[in-house]
XYZ file of C-alpha atoms in Angstrom:
757
model
C -108.335 13.254 -71.464
C -110.175 10.431 -72.346
C -108.887 11.191 -75.896
C -105.149 10.881 -74.693
C -106.382 7.745 -72.761
C -107.763 5.920 -75.279
C -104.852 6.973 -77.532
C -102.190 5.576 -74.787
C -103.743 2.591 -74.433
C -104.264 1.574 -78.395
C -100.422 2.289 -78.507
C -99.420 -0.385 -75.891
C -101.960 -2.627 -77.044
C -101.119 -2.351 -80.722
C -97.580 -1.645 -80.306
C -96.353 -4.543 -78.943
C -97.320 -6.843 -81.723
C -95.890 -4.319 -84.529
C -92.099 -3.986 -82.680
C -92.378 -7.764 -82.534
C -92.845 -8.685 -85.989
C -89.556 -7.109 -87.333
C -87.443 -9.723 -85.078
C -89.386 -12.886 -86.400
C -89.525 -11.010 -90.375
C -85.552 -10.607 -90.173
C -85.003 -14.814 -88.820
C -87.353 -15.524 -91.537
C -84.556 -13.584 -94.166
C -82.089 -15.105 -92.672
C -83.061 -18.971 -92.761
C -83.901 -18.263 -96.334
C -80.339 -16.078 -97.634
C -78.973 -19.024 -96.233
C -81.213 -21.832 -97.852
C -80.607 -20.034 -101.049
C -77.183 -19.398 -100.633
C -76.835 -23.240 -100.175
C -79.108 -24.304 -102.899
C -76.814 -21.788 -104.954
C -73.358 -23.340 -103.790
C -75.054 -26.650 -104.134
C -76.025 -26.194 -108.214
C -71.993 -24.640 -108.712
C -70.849 -27.610 -107.697
C -73.148 -30.110 -109.607
C -72.301 -27.411 -112.481
C -68.145 -27.870 -111.568
C -68.954 -31.503 -111.252
C -70.952 -32.290 -114.450
C -68.240 -30.352 -116.225
C -65.068 -31.614 -114.915
C -66.789 -35.653 -115.423
C -67.967 -34.686 -119.085
C -64.613 -34.288 -120.309
C -63.120 -37.153 -118.809
C -65.608 -38.789 -120.793
C -64.208 -41.566 -123.116
C -65.465 -40.332 -126.690
C -68.587 -42.337 -128.378
C -66.013 -44.722 -130.873
C -63.483 -45.688 -127.250
C -67.598 -46.968 -125.600
C -68.416 -48.225 -128.158
C -65.377 -50.397 -128.927
C -65.556 -51.365 -124.865
C -66.423 -54.543 -123.723
C -67.428 -55.536 -120.110
C -68.521 -57.976 -118.733
C -66.508 -60.932 -117.238
C -65.257 -64.339 -118.445
C -65.972 -66.932 -115.925
C -64.116 -71.080 -116.612
C -65.894 -73.404 -113.987
C -64.152 -76.765 -113.777
C -65.167 -79.673 -111.878
C -63.009 -81.765 -108.707
C -61.040 -83.472 -111.324
C -59.990 -79.998 -113.199
C -62.635 -80.824 -116.310
C -64.237 -77.795 -117.186
C -67.771 -77.448 -116.630
C -69.599 -74.863 -118.293
C -67.950 -71.351 -120.104
C -69.868 -68.361 -119.024
C -69.227 -65.275 -120.070
C -70.272 -62.222 -122.217
C -71.711 -62.703 -125.553
C -72.454 -59.685 -127.919
C -73.891 -59.375 -131.906
C -73.208 -57.016 -134.092
C -72.712 -53.379 -133.698
C -76.276 -52.080 -134.816
C -76.473 -48.565 -134.774
C -79.267 -46.221 -134.104
C -80.619 -46.517 -137.878
C -80.525 -50.396 -138.014
C -82.399 -50.748 -135.122
C -86.149 -51.727 -135.013
C -87.873 -48.093 -134.419
C -90.118 -50.901 -132.651
C -87.345 -51.774 -130.600
C -87.162 -48.043 -129.707
C -89.887 -47.915 -128.914
C -90.565 -50.725 -126.091
C -87.573 -49.949 -124.511
C -88.303 -46.539 -123.793
C -91.938 -47.074 -123.131
C -90.953 -49.787 -120.554
C -87.914 -48.237 -118.970
C -87.810 -44.507 -119.402
C -90.894 -43.103 -120.856
C -90.049 -39.109 -120.528
C -86.340 -40.375 -122.061
C -86.597 -37.706 -124.826
C -88.065 -35.211 -122.237
C -85.228 -35.511 -119.243
C -81.745 -34.253 -119.288
C -80.323 -37.380 -117.941
C -81.581 -37.348 -114.335
C -85.973 -37.462 -114.230
C -86.923 -35.575 -111.492
C -90.489 -36.882 -111.400
C -89.656 -40.828 -111.359
C -87.492 -39.921 -108.438
C -90.079 -38.324 -106.381
C -92.238 -41.168 -107.410
C -89.665 -43.662 -106.034
C -89.011 -41.328 -102.563
C -93.100 -41.487 -102.087
C -93.110 -45.095 -103.421
C -90.564 -45.413 -99.834
C -92.522 -43.507 -97.711
C -95.445 -45.812 -98.198
C -93.656 -49.439 -98.791
C -91.005 -48.699 -95.979
C -88.679 -49.977 -98.691
C -87.265 -49.143 -102.510
C -89.699 -51.033 -104.204
C -89.516 -48.600 -107.416
C -86.695 -47.545 -109.554
C -86.508 -43.928 -110.453
C -83.345 -44.538 -113.095
C -83.632 -43.195 -116.134
C -81.650 -45.148 -119.363
C -78.749 -42.640 -119.306
C -78.026 -43.701 -115.564
C -78.514 -47.104 -116.745
C -76.305 -46.951 -119.040
C -73.734 -44.998 -116.792
C -74.130 -47.781 -113.941
C -73.936 -50.554 -116.863
C -70.389 -48.585 -118.036
C -68.645 -47.344 -115.746
C -70.113 -48.240 -112.192
C -71.898 -51.498 -110.234
C -75.247 -52.476 -108.948
C -74.495 -51.830 -104.911
C -77.409 -49.860 -103.347
C -75.476 -46.763 -101.837
C -76.033 -43.495 -102.187
C -72.730 -43.127 -102.876
C -73.120 -44.253 -106.467
C -76.437 -42.675 -107.192
C -75.386 -39.111 -106.619
C -72.387 -40.937 -108.738
C -74.854 -42.403 -111.340
C -76.877 -38.958 -111.136
C -73.474 -37.342 -112.224
C -72.117 -39.286 -114.999
C -75.805 -38.782 -116.467
C -75.971 -35.437 -116.644
C -72.353 -35.449 -118.337
C -73.195 -38.086 -120.642
C -76.414 -36.085 -121.932
C -74.213 -32.920 -122.409
C -71.677 -34.730 -124.198
C -74.150 -37.079 -126.085
C -76.936 -36.897 -128.241
C -80.080 -39.310 -127.292
C -79.503 -41.655 -130.032
C -75.817 -41.917 -128.950
C -77.245 -42.947 -125.707
C -80.014 -44.912 -126.699
C -77.807 -46.637 -129.746
C -75.260 -47.737 -126.935
C -78.066 -48.722 -124.693
C -79.487 -51.163 -127.197
C -75.968 -52.503 -127.860
C -74.591 -53.202 -123.758
C -77.435 -53.420 -121.612
C -77.300 -57.062 -120.481
C -80.650 -59.425 -121.222
C -79.589 -62.484 -119.694
C -78.208 -65.643 -121.195
C -74.638 -64.070 -121.271
C -76.525 -62.098 -123.987
C -75.013 -58.539 -124.223
C -77.273 -55.951 -126.519
C -80.394 -56.193 -128.346
C -78.732 -58.463 -131.341
C -76.906 -61.183 -129.340
C -79.714 -61.262 -126.974
C -82.581 -61.748 -130.893
C -79.991 -64.451 -131.972
C -79.950 -66.070 -128.386
C -83.354 -66.417 -128.024
C -85.476 -66.070 -131.164
C -82.438 -67.441 -133.723
C -82.047 -64.206 -136.471
C -80.175 -60.904 -136.116
C -82.059 -57.484 -134.337
C -82.485 -56.319 -137.379
C -85.731 -58.819 -137.871
C -87.316 -58.125 -135.034
C -90.838 -58.590 -134.884
C -93.385 -56.480 -132.332
C -93.447 -59.113 -130.004
C -89.941 -60.285 -129.832
C -88.874 -56.282 -129.092
C -91.726 -56.532 -126.100
C -90.184 -59.792 -124.720
C -86.724 -58.571 -124.695
C -87.569 -54.898 -123.658
C -88.896 -56.466 -120.818
C -85.936 -58.501 -119.803
C -83.657 -55.875 -118.395
C -85.770 -55.949 -114.923
C -84.701 -58.893 -114.351
C -83.265 -61.279 -116.999
C -83.197 -64.831 -115.214
C -87.002 -63.950 -114.164
C -88.169 -62.974 -117.219
C -85.926 -64.971 -119.164
C -87.984 -67.142 -122.079
C -86.177 -70.215 -122.221
C -86.304 -70.639 -118.399
C -89.798 -69.423 -117.602
C -92.188 -68.720 -121.079
C -95.141 -68.586 -119.421
C -93.144 -65.395 -117.357
C -91.969 -63.559 -120.052
C -95.099 -63.116 -121.641
C -96.631 -61.688 -119.342
C -93.876 -59.148 -119.029
C -94.119 -58.977 -122.763
C -98.077 -57.838 -122.403
C -96.991 -55.325 -119.919
C -94.897 -54.223 -122.065
C -97.369 -53.463 -125.358
C -99.388 -51.445 -123.163
C -96.872 -49.522 -121.605
C -96.066 -49.420 -125.553
C -99.808 -48.283 -126.099
C -100.058 -45.439 -123.439
C -97.312 -43.905 -124.737
C -98.865 -43.512 -127.698
C -95.914 -45.954 -129.410
C -98.520 -48.340 -131.231
C -102.703 -48.411 -131.376
C -105.305 -50.245 -129.380
C -105.793 -52.449 -132.493
C -101.932 -53.088 -133.534
C -101.519 -54.134 -129.560
C -104.465 -56.502 -129.793
C -103.864 -57.857 -133.370
C -99.905 -58.756 -131.533
C -99.659 -62.085 -129.848
C -96.598 -62.997 -127.665
C -97.663 -66.638 -126.804
C -96.935 -67.264 -130.473
C -93.314 -65.993 -130.818
C -91.214 -68.996 -131.788
C -88.316 -69.445 -129.338
C -84.816 -70.439 -129.944
C -84.410 -74.362 -128.950
C -81.546 -74.923 -126.855
C -79.647 -78.161 -126.363
C -76.972 -77.104 -124.335
C -77.908 -76.519 -121.008
C -78.139 -79.847 -118.260
C -78.414 -79.839 -114.455
C -74.789 -78.743 -114.237
C -76.274 -75.547 -114.450
C -78.399 -75.955 -111.631
C -74.806 -76.507 -109.566
C -73.712 -73.576 -111.311
C -76.073 -71.213 -110.546
C -75.671 -72.220 -106.507
C -71.830 -71.482 -106.618
C -70.989 -68.572 -108.691
C -73.097 -66.130 -106.801
C -70.627 -66.851 -104.106
C -67.935 -65.219 -106.179
C -68.956 -61.847 -104.642
C -68.396 -62.476 -101.111
C -64.984 -64.371 -101.871
C -63.266 -62.566 -104.642
C -62.799 -58.936 -105.477
C -64.568 -56.943 -108.117
C -63.161 -57.234 -112.022
C -63.905 -57.556 -115.227
C -60.235 -60.279 -114.850
C -60.949 -63.369 -116.732
C -61.021 -66.086 -113.970
C -60.950 -69.971 -113.669
C -63.730 -71.284 -110.614
C -62.303 -74.944 -109.011
C -65.186 -76.632 -107.691
C -66.052 -79.591 -105.283
C -68.503 -81.337 -108.179
C -67.741 -84.713 -109.688
C -68.837 -85.383 -112.797
C -69.690 -88.897 -112.816
C -72.239 -88.553 -109.544
C -73.698 -85.690 -111.042
C -74.015 -87.903 -113.960
C -75.552 -90.688 -111.880
C -78.028 -87.996 -110.052
C -79.285 -86.989 -112.969
C -80.303 -89.728 -113.973
C -81.581 -90.677 -110.579
C -83.877 -88.245 -110.305
C -85.004 -88.227 -114.154
C -85.542 -92.238 -113.370
C -87.093 -92.469 -110.684
C -89.768 -88.918 -110.380
C -93.165 -89.701 -110.792
C -95.244 -88.487 -113.483
C -95.749 -84.934 -113.648
C -93.782 -83.905 -110.624
C -90.144 -82.941 -109.707
C -87.369 -83.884 -108.052
C -84.288 -82.333 -106.762
C -80.774 -84.418 -105.206
C -78.178 -82.897 -102.814
C -75.210 -85.191 -101.859
C -72.040 -84.010 -99.478
C -69.004 -85.347 -98.996
C -67.579 -86.030 -95.669
C -66.403 -83.103 -95.038
C -70.076 -81.137 -96.815
C -68.310 -80.951 -100.298
C -71.212 -80.962 -102.600
C -70.235 -83.588 -105.099
C -73.803 -83.447 -106.997
C -76.590 -81.269 -106.864
C -79.268 -81.657 -109.441
C -82.099 -78.865 -108.689
C -85.325 -80.218 -111.114
C -85.680 -83.021 -113.837
C -84.838 -80.309 -116.882
C -82.964 -77.269 -116.710
C -84.451 -76.162 -119.798
C -87.655 -76.304 -118.535
C -87.103 -74.661 -115.278
C -84.316 -73.487 -113.897
C -85.731 -73.133 -110.561
C -83.377 -74.875 -108.086
C -85.262 -76.971 -105.813
C -82.046 -77.909 -104.218
C -81.059 -74.777 -102.556
C -84.618 -72.368 -102.918
C -87.720 -74.509 -102.639
C -88.837 -74.830 -99.253
C -90.223 -77.284 -98.791
C -92.384 -79.669 -95.735
C -89.922 -82.476 -94.470
C -92.574 -85.030 -92.839
C -91.040 -87.760 -90.864
C -87.415 -86.844 -92.096
C -87.523 -83.447 -89.077
C -87.927 -86.662 -87.193
C -83.865 -86.660 -86.228
C -84.125 -83.601 -84.775
C -86.609 -84.720 -82.667
C -84.956 -88.258 -81.726
C -82.087 -86.285 -81.183
C -83.039 -84.256 -78.573
C -84.810 -87.539 -76.746
C -81.431 -89.142 -77.017
C -79.267 -86.035 -76.092
C -81.839 -85.985 -72.462
C -81.269 -89.471 -71.904
C -83.196 -91.774 -74.139
C -81.416 -95.181 -75.527
C -82.677 -97.173 -78.514
C -83.686 -99.660 -76.280
C -86.127 -96.850 -74.273
C -89.520 -98.527 -74.088
C -92.311 -95.872 -74.977
C -95.622 -97.010 -76.256
C -96.996 -96.062 -79.087
C -101.597 -95.859 -78.512
C -103.637 -92.735 -79.613
C -102.356 -89.365 -77.525
C -104.774 -86.160 -78.161
C -101.441 -82.866 -76.898
C -103.332 -79.733 -76.374
C -106.278 -80.864 -78.957
C -103.822 -82.408 -81.705
C -104.167 -86.429 -82.361
C -101.821 -87.952 -84.698
C -102.296 -90.784 -86.112
C -100.072 -93.380 -87.624
C -99.801 -93.918 -91.292
C -101.197 -97.502 -91.566
C -103.896 -96.157 -88.650
C -102.818 -99.105 -85.753
C -101.213 -99.354 -82.859
C -97.634 -101.369 -81.494
C -98.473 -100.714 -78.139
C -94.832 -101.277 -75.769
C -92.273 -101.129 -78.345
C -88.926 -99.528 -77.673
C -87.279 -96.295 -79.834
C -85.483 -98.266 -82.304
C -88.884 -99.194 -83.219
C -90.787 -96.438 -82.989
C -88.219 -94.900 -84.968
C -88.029 -97.520 -87.663
C -90.818 -97.722 -88.470
C -92.169 -94.191 -87.767
C -94.161 -94.040 -85.835
C -96.379 -90.872 -85.187
C -97.436 -91.504 -81.998
C -94.205 -91.825 -80.111
C -92.184 -88.700 -82.206
C -94.997 -86.836 -80.743
C -94.944 -88.421 -76.610
C -90.716 -88.067 -77.072
C -90.962 -84.405 -78.356
C -93.678 -83.387 -75.516
C -91.550 -84.822 -72.881
C -88.351 -83.536 -74.118
C -90.073 -79.925 -74.781
C -90.981 -78.451 -78.462
C -88.917 -75.628 -77.832
C -85.941 -77.994 -77.854
C -86.736 -79.999 -80.664
C -86.906 -76.803 -82.703
C -83.116 -75.701 -80.958
C -81.607 -78.979 -82.417
C -82.899 -78.141 -85.724
C -81.510 -74.931 -85.412
C -78.248 -76.119 -83.563
C -77.664 -78.513 -86.861
C -78.274 -75.781 -89.166
C -81.612 -75.243 -90.511
C -82.446 -71.377 -90.978
C -85.731 -70.981 -92.133
C -88.745 -70.443 -89.601
C -89.094 -73.584 -87.096
C -92.898 -74.329 -85.420
C -93.607 -75.078 -81.904
C -96.887 -76.288 -81.861
C -97.059 -80.076 -81.236
C -97.767 -80.899 -85.429
C -94.298 -79.907 -85.351
C -92.250 -83.357 -84.582
C -93.974 -85.229 -87.583
C -92.702 -82.010 -89.820
C -94.883 -78.995 -89.946
C -92.074 -76.744 -90.434
C -90.445 -75.590 -94.395
C -87.064 -76.750 -94.937
C -84.686 -77.204 -97.902
C -83.044 -79.883 -98.984
C -79.105 -78.669 -98.831
C -79.541 -77.614 -94.834
C -81.628 -81.119 -93.862
C -78.353 -82.996 -95.715
C -76.751 -80.833 -93.819
C -77.941 -81.689 -90.817
C -77.708 -85.702 -91.538
C -74.256 -85.552 -92.963
C -73.890 -83.550 -89.060
C -74.381 -87.157 -87.751
C -72.649 -89.674 -89.872
C -69.551 -86.910 -89.092
C -69.929 -88.022 -85.038
C -72.343 -84.560 -83.944
C -69.561 -82.299 -85.406
C -71.149 -80.235 -87.900
C -70.355 -79.513 -91.225
C -71.680 -77.090 -93.680
C -72.081 -77.795 -97.660
C -69.815 -75.415 -100.000
C -68.703 -75.828 -103.360
C -65.761 -73.738 -104.332
C -62.257 -75.565 -103.052
C -60.570 -71.828 -105.271
C -60.896 -69.555 -107.451
C -57.501 -68.635 -109.727
C -57.359 -65.634 -112.628
C -56.422 -67.404 -116.218
C -52.841 -67.111 -115.562
C -53.482 -69.380 -112.410
C -52.624 -66.372 -109.654
C -54.365 -67.405 -106.892
C -57.830 -65.067 -105.684
C -58.934 -67.426 -103.387
C -58.685 -70.559 -101.662
C -61.619 -72.523 -99.055
C -59.579 -73.077 -95.426
C -60.704 -76.115 -93.510
C -64.126 -75.091 -91.728
C -64.719 -74.581 -88.472
C -66.864 -78.131 -87.232
C -68.551 -77.441 -83.979
C -69.271 -81.026 -81.885
C -73.593 -80.024 -81.987
C -74.303 -83.233 -79.682
C -72.086 -85.672 -77.758
C -70.553 -88.614 -80.336
C -72.586 -91.516 -78.580
C -75.661 -89.153 -79.086
C -74.826 -89.511 -83.127
C -74.042 -93.254 -82.474
C -77.081 -93.943 -81.229
C -78.915 -91.842 -83.837
C -76.926 -93.849 -86.552
C -78.358 -96.802 -84.828
C -81.535 -95.595 -85.041
C -81.441 -94.576 -89.079
C -79.271 -97.710 -89.575
C -82.643 -99.817 -88.264
C -84.317 -97.793 -90.601
C -83.028 -99.063 -93.347
C -82.819 -102.726 -92.593
C -86.086 -103.617 -91.386
C -87.840 -100.160 -91.702
C -89.544 -97.676 -94.107
C -86.721 -97.362 -95.655
C -86.055 -100.743 -97.005
C -85.811 -99.497 -100.181
C -82.926 -97.396 -99.632
C -81.001 -101.032 -99.755
C -77.330 -101.273 -101.526
C -75.568 -103.904 -100.619
C -73.318 -101.998 -98.064
C -74.073 -100.232 -94.544
C -76.697 -97.673 -94.982
C -78.337 -95.044 -92.802
C -80.830 -93.305 -93.395
C -84.728 -91.694 -92.843
C -87.733 -91.306 -95.028
C -90.286 -88.439 -94.922
C -93.488 -87.576 -95.989
C -95.795 -84.939 -96.043
C -99.620 -84.934 -96.075
C -102.138 -85.857 -98.963
C -98.432 -87.482 -100.903
C -97.930 -84.050 -101.323
C -93.694 -84.149 -100.399
C -91.690 -87.671 -100.264
C -88.490 -87.402 -98.941
C -85.320 -89.986 -98.017
C -82.314 -89.116 -96.755
C -79.321 -91.072 -95.945
C -75.632 -91.225 -95.690
C -73.101 -94.542 -96.739
C -69.557 -94.686 -96.684
C -69.254 -91.025 -96.085
C -71.386 -90.068 -98.545
C -74.814 -87.759 -97.432
C -77.643 -88.066 -99.945
C -81.136 -86.534 -99.793
C -83.493 -86.892 -102.571
C -86.909 -84.562 -102.311
C -89.937 -85.322 -105.180
C -93.186 -83.164 -105.590
C -94.854 -80.950 -107.322
C -94.183 -77.126 -107.274
C -97.522 -75.786 -107.146
C -97.797 -78.629 -103.938
C -100.731 -80.603 -104.943
C -100.744 -84.328 -104.285
C -98.344 -86.730 -106.447
C -100.478 -90.306 -106.678
C -98.338 -92.551 -104.263
C -95.934 -90.821 -103.312
C -94.406 -91.392 -100.047
C -90.879 -90.819 -99.076
C -89.995 -95.334 -99.320
C -90.908 -95.465 -102.318
C -89.783 -93.646 -105.925
C -87.051 -90.618 -103.496
C -85.832 -94.217 -101.381
C -85.367 -96.106 -105.070
C -83.720 -92.619 -106.237
C -81.100 -92.592 -103.160
C -80.514 -95.863 -103.961
C -79.819 -95.961 -107.342
C -77.334 -92.614 -107.140
C -75.446 -93.608 -103.991
C -74.952 -97.253 -105.155
C -73.254 -95.142 -108.055
C -71.472 -93.049 -105.940
C -70.120 -95.248 -103.258
C -69.129 -97.693 -105.800
C -64.993 -96.948 -105.759
C -65.349 -96.539 -101.911
C -64.246 -98.847 -99.152
C -67.237 -100.124 -97.115
C -67.715 -98.564 -93.760
C -69.642 -100.374 -90.785
C -71.234 -97.528 -88.295
C -70.148 -96.934 -84.904
C -73.135 -97.299 -82.569
C -71.802 -99.080 -79.813
C -72.841 -96.588 -76.605
C -70.421 -95.640 -74.145
C -72.084 -92.971 -71.966
C -71.382 -89.967 -70.933
C -69.167 -89.075 -67.269
C -72.462 -87.050 -66.468
C -74.800 -90.268 -66.448
C -72.468 -91.787 -63.391
C -73.851 -92.080 -60.150
C -74.001 -89.382 -58.566
C -71.801 -89.985 -55.572
C -69.386 -90.784 -58.417
C -69.209 -88.221 -60.013
C -68.784 -86.319 -56.568
C -65.635 -88.191 -55.473
C -63.637 -87.955 -58.378
C -61.745 -84.743 -60.427
C -59.067 -83.365 -60.655
C -55.712 -84.386 -63.227
C -54.607 -87.667 -61.626
C -57.834 -88.907 -60.043
C -57.046 -87.334 -56.434
C -59.887 -86.095 -53.796
C -60.339 -82.613 -53.682
C -62.733 -80.562 -51.414
C -64.374 -77.551 -51.580
C -65.788 -74.590 -49.135
C -69.072 -73.414 -49.478
C -67.476 -70.704 -51.748
C -65.827 -73.729 -54.223
C -62.715 -72.958 -52.576
C -60.585 -75.713 -52.359
C -59.450 -76.856 -48.815
C -56.549 -79.491 -46.716
C -58.591 -81.572 -44.726
C -55.352 -82.051 -43.144
C -53.680 -79.333 -42.148
C -52.259 -76.534 -44.622
C -48.500 -78.515 -44.934
C -50.338 -80.756 -47.014
C -49.116 -81.429 -49.722
C -50.788 -83.786 -52.625
C -48.936 -86.901 -53.305
C -47.457 -87.839 -56.425
C -49.494 -89.593 -59.223
C -47.664 -93.473 -59.575
C -51.285 -94.536 -61.634
C -52.184 -96.555 -58.577
C -55.568 -95.941 -57.100
C -57.084 -96.991 -53.623
C -58.523 -100.740 -53.753
C -55.887 -101.730 -55.997
C -53.790 -105.198 -54.952
C -50.570 -103.433 -54.160
C -49.319 -99.567 -53.785
C -51.271 -98.880 -50.723
C -49.375 -98.873 -47.394
C -51.448 -99.035 -44.128
C -52.154 -94.922 -44.124
C -54.480 -95.715 -46.800
C -51.648 -94.163 -48.865
C -49.497 -94.871 -51.543
C -46.653 -96.771 -49.548
C -47.104 -95.029 -46.388
C -46.521 -91.314 -47.850
C -47.538 -89.754 -44.105
C -45.625 -93.156 -42.307
C -42.459 -91.137 -44.065
C -42.358 -94.047 -47.261
C -41.223 -91.181 -50.103
C -38.623 -88.618 -48.866
C -40.428 -85.797 -50.250
C -43.858 -86.642 -47.684
C -45.210 -84.986 -44.879
C -43.796 -86.961 -42.165
C -40.254 -85.573 -43.425
C -40.282 -82.333 -44.342
C -38.004 -80.326 -41.820
C -39.484 -79.083 -38.670
C -38.129 -74.949 -40.201
C -40.244 -75.262 -43.523
C -43.468 -76.863 -41.939
C -46.367 -74.562 -41.573
C -47.028 -73.455 -38.100
C -49.084 -75.592 -36.337
C -52.781 -74.518 -35.647
C -54.893 -76.078 -32.852
C -56.868 -78.695 -35.250
C -60.315 -80.459 -33.826
C -61.159 -83.240 -32.902
C -61.835 -85.712 -35.961
C -62.898 -89.177 -36.825
C -59.164 -89.583 -38.100
C -57.362 -88.378 -34.985
C -59.219 -90.764 -32.673
C -58.221 -93.800 -35.166
C -54.419 -92.796 -34.509
C -55.520 -92.172 -30.698
C -57.243 -95.277 -30.058
C -55.027 -97.975 -31.430
C -57.313 -98.607 -35.295
C -54.393 -98.112 -37.347
C -55.657 -101.837 -38.813
C -59.077 -99.783 -41.009
C -57.937 -97.719 -43.935
C -57.934 -93.920 -43.379
C -60.153 -92.265 -45.065
C -60.784 -88.542 -45.569
C -63.708 -86.669 -43.902
C -66.502 -86.192 -45.828
C -68.070 -82.472 -46.557
C -70.143 -81.178 -44.434
C -73.327 -82.110 -43.682
C -72.604 -85.507 -46.316
C -72.914 -87.592 -42.774
C -69.683 -89.165 -40.879
C -66.177 -90.344 -42.194
C -67.395 -93.823 -41.591
C -70.498 -93.525 -43.423
C -68.809 -91.998 -46.251
C -66.289 -95.508 -46.693
C -69.574 -97.261 -45.965
C -70.601 -95.174 -48.964
C -67.363 -95.459 -51.042
C -67.116 -99.116 -50.595
C -70.424 -99.800 -52.089
C -70.229 -97.455 -55.390
C -70.007 -99.233 -58.598
C -70.107 -97.216 -62.071
C -73.010 -97.062 -64.414
C -71.879 -96.930 -67.812
C -75.201 -97.113 -69.065
C -78.700 -96.119 -68.065
C -81.431 -97.614 -66.859
C -84.431 -97.992 -69.584
C -87.052 -95.721 -68.308
C -91.009 -96.070 -69.384
C -92.321 -93.179 -71.297
C -96.004 -92.744 -70.548
C -97.911 -89.900 -70.848
C -101.353 -89.771 -70.993
C -104.066 -87.908 -73.083
C -104.712 -84.090 -72.423
C -107.908 -83.877 -70.544
C -110.466 -81.842 -72.663
C -113.676 -79.982 -71.229
């Protein structure tokens, strides 16, 4: 019995797991089968796609003869050719003519498993995915030389999975159709190396003045290092970057066994002699800025095109000379000049494009110093300050920060105009605190500043970094009476045959601030040039502007406008080190004046609009409350904002003949136009037939009824005051004494130092 019981017990305890394992195994087998089936179908599909693609590929001779790249002719605003940019091809070198060191350098740096994979490198793809997971962004590409060749010949550079999938299929097809030597030959003769050079022979002639058959190991390392970023590692643009990149290539060649350690040590890349290039000039700063915009303006094609721009050749020449002649020794300079609609007339990104193609006018972010006060004073003027408002220039402390003036002295009681003209830092700090530092930041955003903006108190003195072209656009908006100005450089794009591909439409101009605020700001800017820190910018005609100098004289700015042209100038060093004697009112202001004398020479003299017409919201509140509506009629509203008729439902608004209460003629004894309610008008209330009138409604006794009942018709009839505003007679008295005020009364700004423990 016990034995049988144990047997039953063991069966009941041990039987269930054995029965439950079978369904689990079946599910795993089903999932595995499905996955294997999907994998088999995917492989079959991939093989079919590769076979179909391989059959559709051109022959090797066709690929050799094909040239890619687009010829682009850039023209100035008068139609003159500025520069012609397009592909440059050298001699085609077959695999036997290409130096072996060039092949080894390219394979080492771009695809070290080139000879072992079949077009796609699984290890490289896995490494790229791991970096993506660890860093959160695509930092390392997994493309092979074959994939790059497929992309350069058949595809574009869009970073999409669809493009990558097609690239992989094309690479596998190329590997099936051509040999490794043929693929490497195609690649080295077609890859882009910068400066318009396609292929190693064109690159060798461009950078070293000799054919690629004569390449030395150091030169081959430089060329191989260019593929990753041709503009960044170009030896003519940044020799130090090119040398550093070439050193990495040599180290990789040593790791892969192409050269020994001793050979690597003997190669000195810094001794390579580069070809002298005299063809580049400051126009390239402008073309480098506008040409990338073509990706968004015209469809992709390899058809030759002509790009018509806004650049003025004479102004560009004057701008280049002004920057070079006035930049302090060892310092760089940049200039941006805009027409009144935002057209870029001149753009200089540095003192010498050949030495450095880094565009300081459109790329560099630097602290603007006191030129940032444009936004501080705009916010203050919009808040109700005027150029004549009294302020105090004195030592203050805001949240533990104590600003100081440049000369270390304080002027005491002055007005806003003088504070701006002499760039008083303490007043700017007080105004910023008065209107709110966030308000100043919002004003800068409103005027087109896109870089991060600090809201600490010191931001009023230009602690946030800006781009020169953005700040120039902000000053241009002031000259445009407060309307937005967007810098642009391309007016139209055509094919070589003249077919229109793109034409710029007139951009939308938003009203950023009221015209009276812009007029007041112009008043301040004009005073800064006439009698303030910008006196060196005087050009013999009305000019308005602002200087800017950062701490330790690291940056100098002058921003200003005259005769419809707005120009900004920056000077400083790329490493942000001190420049002795650099101030916004010295070299930058002199460069601005030298350029603007040429730029405005053929333009009529324009006087600035600085008359102050205050907006309606600065009228006295009672005036504003009782005026409104077309025709100047009075209207009343209930608590929910609905219009009401204080004279009954039959009331009809009198026609507007242009007369107003208080005029000598036009109003009868009832206080309205020629006795409107005394049947003076045929369509008046008194002549309305009874059949057309609304049913009479009981009316309460009001002051109007009492006036008529007691015969007090000699008094001017007035309207009932809205509920809660006093009696009608009191309202008459209020209206008789109100005089609209067109100028706000000056107010004194006095901010006490913050208390510290």
